[in-house]
CSV table of C-alpha atoms in Angstrom, one decimal:
chain,number,residue,atom,x,y,z
O,1,GLN,CA,87.8,109.7,103.2
O,2,VAL,CA,91.8,109.4,102.6
O,3,GLN,CA,93.1,106.6,104.7
O,4,LEU,CA,95.9,104.1,104.9
O,5,VAL,CA,95.4,100.7,106.0
O,6,GLU,CA,98.1,98.0,106.9
O,7,SER,CA,97.8,94.5,106.9
O,8,GLY,CA,100.0,91.4,107.1
O,9,GLY,CA,101.1,91.6,110.9
O,10,GLY,CA,101.1,88.7,113.1
O,11,LEU,CA,103.1,86.2,115.3
O,12,VAL,CA,106.2,84.8,113.8
O,13,GLN,CA,109.0,82.8,115.2
O,14,ALA,CA,112.7,84.3,115.2
O,15,GLY,CA,114.2,84.0,112.0
O,16,GLY,CA,110.9,84.0,110.0
O,17,SER,CA,109.5,86.4,107.7
O,18,LEU,CA,106.4,88.6,107.3
O,19,ARG,CA,105.4,91.0,104.5
O,20,LEU,CA,103.3,94.1,105.4
O,21,SER,CA,101.0,96.0,103.0
O,22,CYS,CA,99.6,99.4,103.2
O,23,ALA,CA,97.0,100.4,101.1
O,24,ALA,CA,95.9,103.7,100.4
O,25,SER,CA,92.2,104.8,99.7
O,26,GLY,CA,90.7,108.1,98.7
O,27,ARG,CA,93.2,109.6,96.6
O,28,THR,CA,96.6,108.6,94.7
O,29,PHE,CA,99.9,108.8,96.2
O,30,SER,CA,102.2,107.9,93.4
O,31,ALA,CA,103.7,111.4,93.5
O,32,TYR,CA,104.5,111.2,97.3
O,33,ALA,CA,107.4,109.5,99.3
O,34,LYS,CA,106.4,106.9,101.7
O,35,GLY,CA,107.6,105.2,104.9
O,36,TRP,CA,107.4,102.7,107.7
O,37,VAL,CA,107.8,103.5,111.5
O,38,ARG,CA,107.4,101.1,114.5
O,39,GLN,CA,106.6,101.8,118.1
O,40,ALA,CA,107.4,99.1,120.8
O,41,PRO,CA,105.8,99.0,124.2
O,42,GLY,CA,107.3,101.7,126.5
O,43,LYS,CA,109.5,103.0,123.7
O,44,GLU,CA,109.6,106.0,121.4
O,45,ARG,CA,108.2,105.8,117.8
O,46,GLU,CA,111.1,105.0,115.4
O,47,PHE,CA,111.8,105.2,111.8
O,48,VAL,CA,112.2,101.8,109.9
O,49,ALA,CA,112.3,102.6,106.2
O,50,ALA,CA,111.2,105.1,103.6
O,51,ILE,CA,111.1,105.2,99.6
O,52,SER,CA,111.3,108.2,97.4
O,53,TRP,CA,108.3,109.1,95.3
O,54,THR,CA,110.0,107.6,92.2
O,55,GLY,CA,110.7,104.4,94.1
O,56,ARG,CA,114.5,104.6,93.1
O,57,ASN,CA,115.8,105.5,96.5
O,58,THR,CA,115.4,103.8,99.8
O,59,TYR,CA,116.5,104.2,103.2
O,60,TYR,CA,116.8,102.0,106.4
O,61,ALA,CA,117.3,102.2,110.0
O,62,ASP,CA,120.6,100.5,110.9
O,63,SER,CA,118.8,98.1,112.9
O,64,VAL,CA,116.9,96.5,109.9
O,65,LYS,CA,119.3,97.1,107.0
O,66,GLY,CA,119.9,94.2,105.1
O,67,ARG,CA,116.9,92.3,106.4
O,68,PHE,CA,113.9,94.6,105.5
O,69,THR,CA,112.8,95.9,102.0
O,70,ILE,CA,110.4,98.5,101.2
O,71,SER,CA,108.7,98.7,97.8
O,72,THR,CA,105.7,100.3,96.2
O,73,ASP,CA,103.1,99.4,93.7
O,74,ASN,CA,101.8,102.5,92.3
O,75,ALA,CA,99.2,100.9,90.2
O,76,LYS,CA,97.6,99.4,93.4
O,77,ASN,CA,98.5,102.5,95.4
O,78,THR,CA,100.2,100.3,98.2
O,79,VAL,CA,103.6,100.2,99.7
O,80,PHE,CA,105.2,97.1,101.1
O,81,LEU,CA,107.6,96.3,103.8
O,82,GLN,CA,109.2,92.7,103.4
O,83,MET,CA,110.7,91.7,106.8
O,84,ASN,CA,113.1,88.7,106.8
O,85,SER,CA,115.3,87.2,109.7
O,86,LEU,CA,112.9,88.8,112.2
O,87,LYS,CA,114.2,89.3,115.7
O,88,PRO,CA,112.5,89.4,119.0
O,89,GLU,CA,113.5,93.0,119.2
O,90,ASP,CA,111.5,93.7,115.9
O,91,THR,CA,108.4,93.2,117.9
O,92,ALA,CA,106.3,96.5,117.7
O,93,VAL,CA,103.2,98.2,116.2
O,94,TYR,CA,104.2,99.2,112.5
O,95,SER,CA,102.6,102.0,111.0
O,96,CYS,CA,103.0,103.2,107.3
O,97,ALA,CA,103.1,106.9,106.2
O,98,VAL,CA,102.7,109.1,103.3
O,99,ASP,CA,104.7,112.4,103.0
O,100,LEU,CA,102.2,114.8,101.8
O,101,SER,CA,104.4,117.1,100.3
O,102,PRO,CA,104.9,115.8,96.8
O,103,TYR,CA,108.0,114.6,95.1
O,104,GLY,CA,109.7,113.8,98.3
O,105,THR,CA,113.0,112.0,98.3
O,106,GLY,CA,112.3,110.0,101.7
O,107,SER,CA,115.8,110.8,102.9
O,108,ASN,CA,114.5,113.2,105.8
O,109,TRP,CA,112.1,111.3,108.1
O,110,PRO,CA,109.7,112.3,109.6
O,111,PRO,CA,108.5,114.8,107.0
O,112,ALA,CA,106.7,118.1,107.9
O,113,ARG,CA,103.3,116.6,107.0
O,114,VAL,CA,102.4,113.2,107.2
O,115,LEU,CA,99.2,110.9,106.7
O,116,TRP,CA,99.6,107.8,109.2
O,117,GLY,CA,98.0,104.6,109.0
O,118,GLN,CA,96.5,103.1,112.0
O,119,GLY,CA,99.3,100.3,112.6
O,120,THR,CA,99.5,96.6,112.6
O,121,GLN,CA,101.1,94.5,115.2
O,122,VAL,CA,104.2,92.3,114.7
O,123,THR,CA,105.1,90.0,117.3
O,124,VAL,CA,108.4,87.8,117.0
O,125,SER,CA,108.7,85.0,119.4
O,126,SER,CA,112.3,83.5,120.6
């Protein structure tokens, strides 16, 4: 069974850091763009970050630019989201995703076909 499993969420004070991980199982996703989205209570799902299949190109929402960093470890079939200088407004369920069309650039999110993870809660206290 192909699935994405996130980890690393939790409760942190404003100004703190968390590192989210998303491990894929069931198949290899080294040739696919990946991304992170988040959804806060009562709000629409929003794009956070994406990375091209090569790992050379990254894209960020304006709200997280300069604070969050997306990266991949293809040997571990894992994508990461390093989150620094966290703010209360970053509180949300964070989900990773894989663009199921190979060799994606990650520049157009969301892609047409996506595999989603189940999400991990991030709560930032003021």
